[in-house]
Amino acid sequence: MTTRRFARLLALLASLTLVGGMLTFTTASAATTWKPRPEQYPNTVVEKDVAIPMSDGVILRGDVVRPADASGQAITKRLPVIVTITAYNKTALSSAGGLGGTPADYLVKRGYVQLTVDARGTGSSEGIWRAFDARENKDGGEIMTWAHSPARPWSNGITGMSGPSYMGISQLWAAAANPPGLKAIFPQVPGADVYRDVVASGGQLDVGFIPLWLGLVTATGLIPPAVGATDPQSAITELLNHLTGAATFTAPLLVQALGGGDPAYDGAFYKERSVINVINKVKVPAFFVSGEYDLFQRGTPLLFENLNKRKVPTKLVIGPWDHLQASGGTGFEKAGYGSLAEAQLRWFDRYLKGKADTGLHSDIANLTYYEQGTGKWVRDTKWIGSSLEGAKLKVSGSSKTGGAPGGITSGARVDGTSDIYPIPVQGLCTRSANQWTAGVPNLLLASLPCFTDNQYNDKLGAVFSTKPLAKSVTLQGPINARLYTSSMGGDGMLSVAIEDEAPDGTVSRLSGGWQVISHRALDTTKSRYLDNVLIQPYHPFTKAAQKKLASGQVAPIDVEIFPTRAKILPGHKLRISVQAFDVPHLLPTLPDLLGVLTVLTVHSSAKYPSTINFPSVGTLPTVK
């Protein structure tokens, strides 16, 4: 592998971290006459490891990229500044030639300055990294204030922010501080609620992504700081700080979580790190990018919805992308708005340069998303709007592992019970496995059939399905599988995939959700209802709320299935798959390990009315 290819892979991995009224359909061609303006400057010049002092005395370091003339001399004109804050070592990222799918010099050559800063305790910056703790989050506002200052000879005081994943979350923390000069942000695939989005979906630990992510930040933090050549004393201090962070934060965090300690439960630790708790403070225009199969499939739409409801100018494009693809802008042009770099140029030209001819709000819908089932791109105004109705379908009958499916219907249900056996390879070869390892498997094994056909995995659990539909069913937003369940051992986990079965038997996994039985407690004040239908359950996930089922007890288990948009076409079947594991995504803590090795039983009857609840586009047709 060449050095450049290795650097590119590193940059892709470095993107890993720790929601309408329907208007029209659009295809890949852009409905706009806007064209990107040409380069203004032929070259760029970099000033590396510029010291950025924080209020507590810690020195962060950033690389400043400025436009330059034909001779390589920096343009002296003060310009708007685009800031990116990364935990993945800016020096390693810059060797890949770009951040978040935009070539490194694209905006700079069109009259912007790029400032890329190593987050506290990473890269060439001092301090100890603690993953979005209060001090790091405060850094964001201070960095933007520093970039705004007239003391920066290259800054005209107007700033914006860009970058995917960790870098996207950093933008929201910085924007929540309302620093002077910040006019717009462009967050790709940011998370909202750390615990529910990615750390412990449904109450089990994400062992597919979180250790990979923590290891990546630690590894890139232990690369000798680039500032070592010019300031060896600072470099030594930084490296010692990074080692301290690995020993006192990263390693203990993993051990405590796996051991069933406080990090295994939701609480103050995650509240401090979840930007959903400060999103009401964000007032600047934001352009979001999300993926149907992204790590933050749940969280990014929630952030968009908040700004959209508060009438802050905001856009969201959701594509058929995993985390690496959405982070890198892969296929963004298919949404109809040109490349990701061109969308950023339009956004920043409008809000940082005040250009009125970008056609931004006339051409680009508030919400644009890929519709699974048809492959169309749909333009909406809102994620959950007046065109949607709360709908329920009944789970009916019985299903046996590897046997005939039970039913899903809007008519009369058939009484039944279905046993779910704990088979620790359930989920191993599915789109879920790719999604929750951030798209790395797809990068290496793109043609693996089970990433696009779930029928093989589904034979390991229970399946419930409609008959072939006479009319299409369109769903949009979060989904709740309310399954009345008993457990032989009192605990266990329900892993539920919602799917589209084609006439040829191919099963497309549309989305998924997970719920530990003992974490079934429901906070109705934070749960989401549409037409009195529970579409997005909210569970506390605290130790105090955790409670096993009694012997013989049957209880409703509300499984939050992450939001999607899909149309199930006539002749196709809407179905769900129910299993007890989802590897390599989730595993229980060590104290709970034996408790999940038990048989679960899903019940369906008038007494135990299991249902699938979802926002339906238009009135739900009769489903048999």
mmCIF file of C-alpha atoms in Angstrom, residues 307-607:
data_model
loop_
_atom_site.group_PDB
_atom_site.id
_atom_site.type_symbol
_atom_site.label_atom_id
_atom_site.label_comp_id
_atom_site.label_asym_id
_atom_site.label_seq_id
_atom_site.Cartn_x
_atom_site.Cartn_y
_atom_site.Cartn_z
ATOM 1 C CA LEU A 307 -33.187 23.955 14.591
ATOM 2 C CA ASN A 308 -35.959 23.527 12.030
ATOM 3 C CA LYS A 309 -38.673 24.008 14.676
ATOM 4 C CA ARG A 310 -36.919 27.104 16.013
ATOM 5 C CA LYS A 311 -36.726 28.513 12.460
ATOM 6 C CA VAL A 312 -32.941 28.585 12.442
ATOM 7 C CA PRO A 313 -31.904 28.217 8.770
ATOM 8 C CA THR A 314 -31.012 24.567 8.431
ATOM 9 C CA LYS A 315 -30.703 21.819 5.829
ATOM 10 C CA LEU A 316 -30.422 18.043 6.120
ATOM 11 C CA VAL A 317 -29.435 15.602 3.385
ATOM 12 C CA ILE A 318 -29.836 11.895 4.268
ATOM 13 C CA GLY A 319 -28.389 9.404 1.813
ATOM 14 C CA PRO A 320 -27.957 5.613 1.556
ATOM 15 C CA TRP A 321 -24.607 5.873 3.290
ATOM 16 C CA ASP A 322 -22.704 4.309 6.149
ATOM 17 C CA HIS A 323 -20.468 6.400 8.391
ATOM 18 C CA LEU A 324 -17.385 6.407 6.212
ATOM 19 C CA GLN A 325 -19.386 7.164 3.078
ATOM 20 C CA ALA A 326 -21.330 10.048 4.658
ATOM 21 C CA SER A 327 -18.163 11.391 6.258
ATOM 22 C CA GLY A 328 -16.362 11.345 2.914
ATOM 23 C CA GLY A 329 -19.227 12.762 0.840
ATOM 24 C CA THR A 330 -19.474 9.586 -1.244
ATOM 25 C CA GLY A 331 -22.450 9.893 -3.617
ATOM 26 C CA PHE A 332 -23.555 13.255 -2.221
ATOM 27 C CA GLU A 333 -24.009 14.578 -5.750
ATOM 28 C CA LYS A 334 -26.830 12.071 -6.313
ATOM 29 C CA ALA A 335 -29.034 14.139 -4.004
ATOM 30 C CA GLY A 336 -29.142 16.745 -6.766
ATOM 31 C CA TYR A 337 -27.033 19.527 -5.286
ATOM 32 C CA GLY A 338 -23.637 18.901 -6.809
ATOM 33 C CA SER A 339 -20.674 17.595 -4.857
ATOM 34 C CA LEU A 340 -20.230 17.992 -1.132
ATOM 35 C CA ALA A 341 -17.506 20.592 -1.739
ATOM 36 C CA GLU A 342 -19.886 22.596 -3.932
ATOM 37 C CA ALA A 343 -22.612 22.458 -1.262
ATOM 38 C CA GLN A 344 -20.140 23.769 1.295
ATOM 39 C CA LEU A 345 -19.105 26.565 -1.059
ATOM 40 C CA ARG A 346 -22.749 27.608 -1.534
ATOM 41 C CA TRP A 347 -23.364 27.484 2.211
ATOM 42 C CA PHE A 348 -20.336 29.478 3.263
ATOM 43 C CA ASP A 349 -20.555 31.943 0.372
ATOM 44 C CA ARG A 350 -24.108 32.731 1.491
ATOM 45 C CA TYR A 351 -23.466 33.074 5.217
ATOM 46 C CA LEU A 352 -19.794 34.048 5.477
ATOM 47 C CA LYS A 353 -19.409 36.160 2.331
ATOM 48 C CA GLY A 354 -22.988 37.409 2.088
ATOM 49 C CA LYS A 355 -23.459 36.375 -1.540
ATOM 50 C CA ALA A 356 -27.136 36.489 -2.492
ATOM 51 C CA ASP A 357 -26.836 34.588 -5.780
ATOM 52 C CA THR A 358 -26.168 31.079 -4.443
ATOM 53 C CA GLY A 359 -29.810 29.982 -4.866
ATOM 54 C CA LEU A 360 -29.402 28.237 -1.547
ATOM 55 C CA HIS A 361 -32.935 28.363 -0.206
ATOM 56 C CA SER A 362 -34.773 28.261 -3.526
ATOM 57 C CA ASP A 363 -32.843 25.230 -4.826
ATOM 58 C CA ILE A 364 -32.075 23.180 -1.730
ATOM 59 C CA ALA A 365 -34.995 21.810 0.305
ATOM 60 C CA ASN A 366 -34.912 21.899 4.084
ATOM 61 C CA LEU A 367 -34.835 18.120 4.044
ATOM 62 C CA THR A 368 -33.668 15.821 1.265
ATOM 63 C CA TYR A 369 -33.490 12.090 1.758
ATOM 64 C CA TYR A 370 -33.069 8.856 -0.090
ATOM 65 C CA GLU A 371 -36.174 6.674 -0.115
ATOM 66 C CA GLN A 372 -35.385 3.016 0.406
ATOM 67 C CA GLY A 373 -37.456 0.774 -1.802
ATOM 68 C CA THR A 374 -37.648 3.182 -4.760
ATOM 69 C CA GLY A 375 -34.180 4.739 -4.826
ATOM 70 C CA LYS A 376 -35.760 8.179 -5.267
ATOM 71 C CA TRP A 377 -34.611 11.351 -3.559
ATOM 72 C CA VAL A 378 -37.484 13.063 -1.754
ATOM 73 C CA ARG A 379 -37.626 16.742 -0.839
ATOM 74 C CA ASP A 380 -39.515 17.660 2.316
ATOM 75 C CA THR A 381 -39.961 20.622 4.615
ATOM 76 C CA LYS A 382 -39.961 18.720 7.920
ATOM 77 C CA TRP A 383 -38.958 15.322 9.244
ATOM 78 C CA ILE A 384 -42.222 14.668 11.114
ATOM 79 C CA GLY A 385 -44.885 16.863 9.554
ATOM 80 C CA SER A 386 -48.580 17.127 8.768
ATOM 81 C CA SER A 387 -48.509 14.564 5.954
ATOM 82 C CA LEU A 388 -47.680 11.797 8.442
ATOM 83 C CA GLU A 389 -50.122 9.741 10.498
ATOM 84 C CA GLY A 390 -49.403 7.520 13.455
ATOM 85 C CA ALA A 391 -49.976 3.945 12.272
ATOM 86 C CA LYS A 392 -50.058 0.514 13.876
ATOM 87 C CA LEU A 393 -49.773 -2.942 12.411
ATOM 88 C CA LYS A 394 -50.512 -6.052 14.465
ATOM 89 C CA VAL A 395 -48.060 -8.873 15.026
ATOM 90 C CA SER A 396 -49.969 -12.072 14.457
ATOM 91 C CA GLY A 397 -49.499 -15.784 14.927
ATOM 92 C CA SER A 398 -46.308 -17.719 15.600
ATOM 93 C CA SER A 399 -42.894 -18.036 14.053
ATOM 94 C CA LYS A 400 -40.300 -20.727 14.527
ATOM 95 C CA THR A 401 -36.569 -20.392 14.044
ATOM 96 C CA GLY A 402 -35.819 -21.311 10.446
ATOM 97 C CA GLY A 403 -39.499 -21.966 9.791
ATOM 98 C CA ALA A 404 -42.504 -20.167 8.337
ATOM 99 C CA PRO A 405 -43.010 -16.566 9.429
ATOM 100 C CA GLY A 406 -45.773 -15.236 11.609
ATOM 101 C CA GLY A 407 -47.961 -12.442 10.323
ATOM 102 C CA ILE A 408 -48.212 -8.656 10.284
ATOM 103 C CA THR A 409 -51.670 -7.299 9.556
ATOM 104 C CA SER A 410 -54.085 -4.416 9.986
ATOM 105 C CA GLY A 411 -56.915 -6.953 10.276
ATOM 106 C CA ALA A 412 -57.737 -9.644 12.823
ATOM 107 C CA ARG A 413 -54.704 -11.159 14.528
ATOM 108 C CA VAL A 414 -54.093 -14.852 15.210
ATOM 109 C CA ASP A 415 -53.007 -15.791 18.723
ATOM 110 C CA GLY A 416 -49.500 -17.145 18.936
ATOM 111 C CA THR A 417 -46.162 -17.358 20.732
ATOM 112 C CA SER A 418 -42.693 -17.334 19.219
ATOM 113 C CA ASP A 419 -39.528 -18.439 20.987
ATOM 114 C CA ILE A 420 -36.352 -16.430 20.389
ATOM 115 C CA TYR A 421 -33.211 -18.447 21.041
ATOM 116 C CA PRO A 422 -29.904 -16.809 22.062
ATOM 117 C CA ILE A 423 -27.572 -17.639 19.172
ATOM 118 C CA PRO A 424 -24.382 -15.568 19.573
ATOM 119 C CA VAL A 425 -23.757 -15.240 15.816
ATOM 120 C CA GLN A 426 -27.050 -13.462 15.097
ATOM 121 C CA GLY A 427 -26.297 -10.268 13.199
ATOM 122 C CA LEU A 428 -22.790 -11.288 12.190
ATOM 123 C CA CYS A 429 -23.244 -11.030 8.439
ATOM 124 C CA THR A 430 -25.747 -8.204 7.970
ATOM 125 C CA ARG A 431 -25.906 -4.532 7.074
ATOM 126 C CA SER A 432 -25.995 -3.939 10.839
ATOM 127 C CA ALA A 433 -22.530 -5.454 11.192
ATOM 128 C CA ASN A 434 -21.227 -2.996 8.614
ATOM 129 C CA GLN A 435 -23.127 -0.031 10.065
ATOM 130 C CA TRP A 436 -21.902 -0.490 13.616
ATOM 131 C CA THR A 437 -18.290 -0.889 12.619
ATOM 132 C CA ALA A 438 -18.695 2.463 10.835
ATOM 133 C CA GLY A 439 -18.552 1.026 7.309
ATOM 134 C CA VAL A 440 -15.076 -0.482 7.537
ATOM 135 C CA PRO A 441 -16.263 -3.960 6.378
ATOM 136 C CA ASN A 442 -17.937 -2.403 3.329
ATOM 137 C CA LEU A 443 -14.685 -0.639 2.571
ATOM 138 C CA LEU A 444 -12.909 -3.993 2.453
ATOM 139 C CA LEU A 445 -15.674 -6.411 1.379
ATOM 140 C CA ALA A 446 -18.146 -4.294 -0.590
ATOM 141 C CA SER A 447 -19.568 -7.235 -2.546
ATOM 142 C CA LEU A 448 -20.486 -9.387 0.468
ATOM 143 C CA PRO A 449 -24.080 -10.536 -0.296
ATOM 144 C CA CYS A 450 -25.317 -10.485 3.284
ATOM 145 C CA PHE A 451 -24.779 -6.715 3.491
ATOM 146 C CA THR A 452 -27.700 -6.318 1.091
ATOM 147 C CA ASP A 453 -29.751 -9.487 1.744
ATOM 148 C CA ASN A 454 -30.817 -10.262 5.316
ATOM 149 C CA GLN A 455 -32.656 -13.532 4.587
ATOM 150 C CA TYR A 456 -29.736 -15.712 5.647
ATOM 151 C CA ASN A 457 -29.340 -14.090 9.028
ATOM 152 C CA ASP A 458 -33.117 -14.081 9.610
ATOM 153 C CA LYS A 459 -33.234 -17.869 9.665
ATOM 154 C CA LEU A 460 -31.626 -17.669 13.118
ATOM 155 C CA GLY A 461 -34.666 -16.027 14.742
ATOM 156 C CA ALA A 462 -38.371 -15.294 14.453
ATOM 157 C CA VAL A 463 -39.827 -13.502 11.430
ATOM 158 C CA PHE A 464 -43.213 -11.783 11.061
ATOM 159 C CA SER A 465 -44.394 -10.658 7.658
ATOM 160 C CA THR A 466 -47.326 -9.186 5.773
ATOM 161 C CA LYS A 467 -48.682 -10.938 2.716
ATOM 162 C CA PRO A 468 -47.621 -9.313 -0.572
ATOM 163 C CA LEU A 469 -48.926 -5.752 -0.420
ATOM 164 C CA ALA A 470 -51.769 -4.678 -2.720
ATOM 165 C CA LYS A 471 -50.855 -1.018 -2.190
ATOM 166 C CA SER A 472 -47.583 0.542 -1.192
ATOM 167 C CA VAL A 473 -46.822 1.462 2.409
ATOM 168 C CA THR A 474 -44.526 4.424 3.086
ATOM 169 C CA LEU A 475 -42.993 5.040 6.467
ATOM 170 C CA GLN A 476 -40.877 7.960 7.605
ATOM 171 C CA GLY A 477 -39.222 8.635 10.938
ATOM 172 C CA PRO A 478 -38.679 6.634 14.134
ATOM 173 C CA ILE A 479 -40.385 3.272 14.603
ATOM 174 C CA ASN A 480 -41.446 1.364 17.720
ATOM 175 C CA ALA A 481 -41.779 -2.398 17.918
ATOM 176 C CA ARG A 482 -43.980 -3.002 20.968
ATOM 177 C CA LEU A 483 -43.492 -6.702 21.602
ATOM 178 C CA TYR A 484 -45.092 -8.417 24.589
ATOM 179 C CA THR A 485 -42.323 -10.655 25.835
ATOM 180 C CA SER A 486 -41.519 -13.155 28.567
ATOM 181 C CA SER A 487 -38.065 -14.399 29.485
ATOM 182 C CA MET A 488 -37.114 -17.752 30.911
ATOM 183 C CA GLY A 489 -34.225 -16.132 32.781
ATOM 184 C CA GLY A 490 -35.837 -12.744 33.412
ATOM 185 C CA ASP A 491 -33.632 -10.749 31.042
ATOM 186 C CA GLY A 492 -32.139 -10.839 27.539
ATOM 187 C CA MET A 493 -32.266 -8.526 24.551
ATOM 188 C CA LEU A 494 -34.630 -8.107 21.628
ATOM 189 C CA SER A 495 -32.862 -7.202 18.379
ATOM 190 C CA VAL A 496 -35.469 -6.138 15.818
ATOM 191 C CA ALA A 497 -34.873 -5.383 12.146
ATOM 192 C CA ILE A 498 -37.576 -3.856 9.948
ATOM 193 C CA GLU A 499 -37.311 -5.161 6.409
ATOM 194 C CA ASP A 500 -38.577 -5.183 2.828
ATOM 195 C CA GLU A 501 -38.948 -8.606 1.227
ATOM 196 C CA ALA A 502 -38.969 -8.509 -2.575
ATOM 197 C CA PRO A 503 -40.943 -10.979 -4.709
ATOM 198 C CA ASP A 504 -37.719 -12.878 -5.458
ATOM 199 C CA GLY A 505 -37.106 -13.436 -1.722
ATOM 200 C CA THR A 506 -34.355 -10.839 -1.286
ATOM 201 C CA VAL A 507 -34.667 -9.172 2.119
ATOM 202 C CA SER A 508 -33.478 -5.592 2.501
ATOM 203 C CA ARG A 509 -32.782 -4.496 6.055
ATOM 204 C CA LEU A 510 -34.259 -0.990 6.320
ATOM 205 C CA SER A 511 -33.344 -0.238 9.907
ATOM 206 C CA GLY A 512 -32.958 -1.845 13.307
ATOM 207 C CA GLY A 513 -33.470 -1.425 17.031
ATOM 208 C CA TRP A 514 -32.491 -3.149 20.251
ATOM 209 C CA GLN A 515 -33.833 -3.344 23.776
ATOM 210 C CA VAL A 516 -32.610 -5.095 26.913
ATOM 211 C CA ILE A 517 -35.600 -6.568 28.746
ATOM 212 C CA SER A 518 -34.561 -5.330 32.189
ATOM 213 C CA HIS A 519 -34.240 -1.759 30.812
ATOM 214 C CA ARG A 520 -37.873 -1.719 29.577
ATOM 215 C CA ALA A 521 -38.960 1.129 31.917
ATOM 216 C CA LEU A 522 -40.575 3.849 29.806
ATOM 217 C CA ASP A 523 -40.321 7.589 30.385
ATOM 218 C CA THR A 524 -43.547 8.768 28.747
ATOM 219 C CA THR A 525 -42.627 12.451 29.195
ATOM 220 C CA LYS A 526 -39.644 12.034 26.860
ATOM 221 C CA SER A 527 -41.169 9.438 24.538
ATOM 222 C CA ARG A 528 -42.624 10.546 21.215
ATOM 223 C CA TYR A 529 -46.224 10.057 20.102
ATOM 224 C CA LEU A 530 -47.977 10.764 16.820
ATOM 225 C CA ASP A 531 -51.791 10.641 16.844
ATOM 226 C CA ASN A 532 -51.489 8.953 20.249
ATOM 227 C CA VAL A 533 -49.317 6.221 18.760
ATOM 228 C CA LEU A 534 -45.971 5.665 20.491
ATOM 229 C CA ILE A 535 -43.390 5.949 17.709
ATOM 230 C CA GLN A 536 -40.183 6.642 19.645
ATOM 231 C CA PRO A 537 -39.876 5.204 23.167
ATOM 232 C CA TYR A 538 -37.482 6.770 25.653
ATOM 233 C CA HIS A 539 -35.988 4.484 28.280
ATOM 234 C CA PRO A 540 -34.034 5.813 31.297
ATOM 235 C CA PHE A 541 -31.262 3.177 31.096
ATOM 236 C CA THR A 542 -30.318 3.814 34.706
ATOM 237 C CA LYS A 543 -29.334 1.250 37.305
ATOM 238 C CA ALA A 544 -32.274 2.314 39.488
ATOM 239 C CA ALA A 545 -34.774 1.708 36.654
ATOM 240 C CA GLN A 546 -33.348 -1.692 35.687
ATOM 241 C CA LYS A 547 -35.618 -4.582 36.660
ATOM 242 C CA LYS A 548 -35.795 -8.187 35.487
ATOM 243 C CA LEU A 549 -39.044 -9.896 34.600
ATOM 244 C CA ALA A 550 -40.550 -12.213 37.184
ATOM 245 C CA SER A 551 -41.010 -15.876 36.340
ATOM 246 C CA GLY A 552 -43.949 -16.192 33.935
ATOM 247 C CA GLN A 553 -44.368 -12.428 33.611
ATOM 248 C CA VAL A 554 -45.242 -11.018 30.185
ATOM 249 C CA ALA A 555 -44.515 -7.327 29.664
ATOM 250 C CA PRO A 556 -44.592 -4.893 26.743
ATOM 251 C CA ILE A 557 -41.049 -4.216 25.526
ATOM 252 C CA ASP A 558 -40.826 -1.058 23.436
ATOM 253 C CA VAL A 559 -37.954 -1.415 20.993
ATOM 254 C CA GLU A 560 -36.846 1.884 19.445
ATOM 255 C CA ILE A 561 -36.064 1.211 15.782
ATOM 256 C CA PHE A 562 -33.899 3.973 14.401
ATOM 257 C CA PRO A 563 -35.539 6.365 11.934
ATOM 258 C CA THR A 564 -35.692 5.778 8.209
ATOM 259 C CA ARG A 565 -37.683 6.589 5.081
ATOM 260 C CA ALA A 566 -38.867 3.640 3.002
ATOM 261 C CA LYS A 567 -41.615 2.696 0.572
ATOM 262 C CA ILE A 568 -42.688 -0.954 0.507
ATOM 263 C CA LEU A 569 -43.982 -1.440 -3.026
ATOM 264 C CA PRO A 570 -46.966 -3.525 -4.186
ATOM 265 C CA GLY A 571 -45.996 -7.183 -4.386
ATOM 266 C CA HIS A 572 -43.375 -6.731 -1.659
ATOM 267 C CA LYS A 573 -43.763 -7.683 2.000
ATOM 268 C CA LEU A 574 -43.140 -5.583 5.093
ATOM 269 C CA ARG A 575 -41.557 -7.754 7.741
ATOM 270 C CA ILE A 576 -39.609 -7.766 10.984
ATOM 271 C CA SER A 577 -36.918 -10.109 12.196
ATOM 272 C CA VAL A 578 -36.575 -10.677 15.947
ATOM 273 C CA GLN A 579 -33.398 -12.112 17.463
ATOM 274 C CA ALA A 580 -31.530 -12.108 20.771
ATOM 275 C CA PHE A 581 -28.089 -10.904 19.640
ATOM 276 C CA ASP A 582 -26.647 -8.384 17.207
ATOM 277 C CA VAL A 583 -22.940 -9.099 16.850
ATOM 278 C CA PRO A 584 -20.415 -7.613 16.416
ATOM 279 C CA HIS A 585 -22.465 -4.580 17.364
ATOM 280 C CA LEU A 586 -23.695 -5.249 20.897
ATOM 281 C CA LEU A 587 -22.714 -7.383 23.858
ATOM 282 C CA PRO A 588 -23.871 -7.342 27.491
ATOM 283 C CA THR A 589 -21.706 -6.293 30.400
ATOM 284 C CA LEU A 590 -19.902 -9.136 32.144
ATOM 285 C CA PRO A 591 -22.335 -9.235 35.105
ATOM 286 C CA ASP A 592 -25.253 -9.542 32.642
ATOM 287 C CA LEU A 593 -23.624 -12.039 30.300
ATOM 288 C CA LEU A 594 -25.214 -15.208 31.668
ATOM 289 C CA GLY A 595 -28.579 -13.475 31.982
ATOM 290 C CA VAL A 596 -28.866 -12.974 28.227
ATOM 291 C CA LEU A 597 -28.303 -16.662 27.475
ATOM 292 C CA THR A 598 -31.968 -17.414 27.888
ATOM 293 C CA VAL A 599 -34.998 -18.093 25.710
ATOM 294 C CA LEU A 600 -37.311 -15.159 25.068
ATOM 295 C CA THR A 601 -40.920 -15.576 23.978
ATOM 296 C CA VAL A 602 -42.860 -13.005 21.956
ATOM 297 C CA HIS A 603 -46.624 -13.158 22.541
ATOM 298 C CA SER A 604 -49.405 -12.085 20.200
ATOM 299 C CA SER A 605 -53.056 -12.062 21.268
ATOM 300 C CA ALA A 606 -55.853 -9.745 22.409
ATOM 301 C CA LYS A 607 -54.350 -9.887 25.889
#
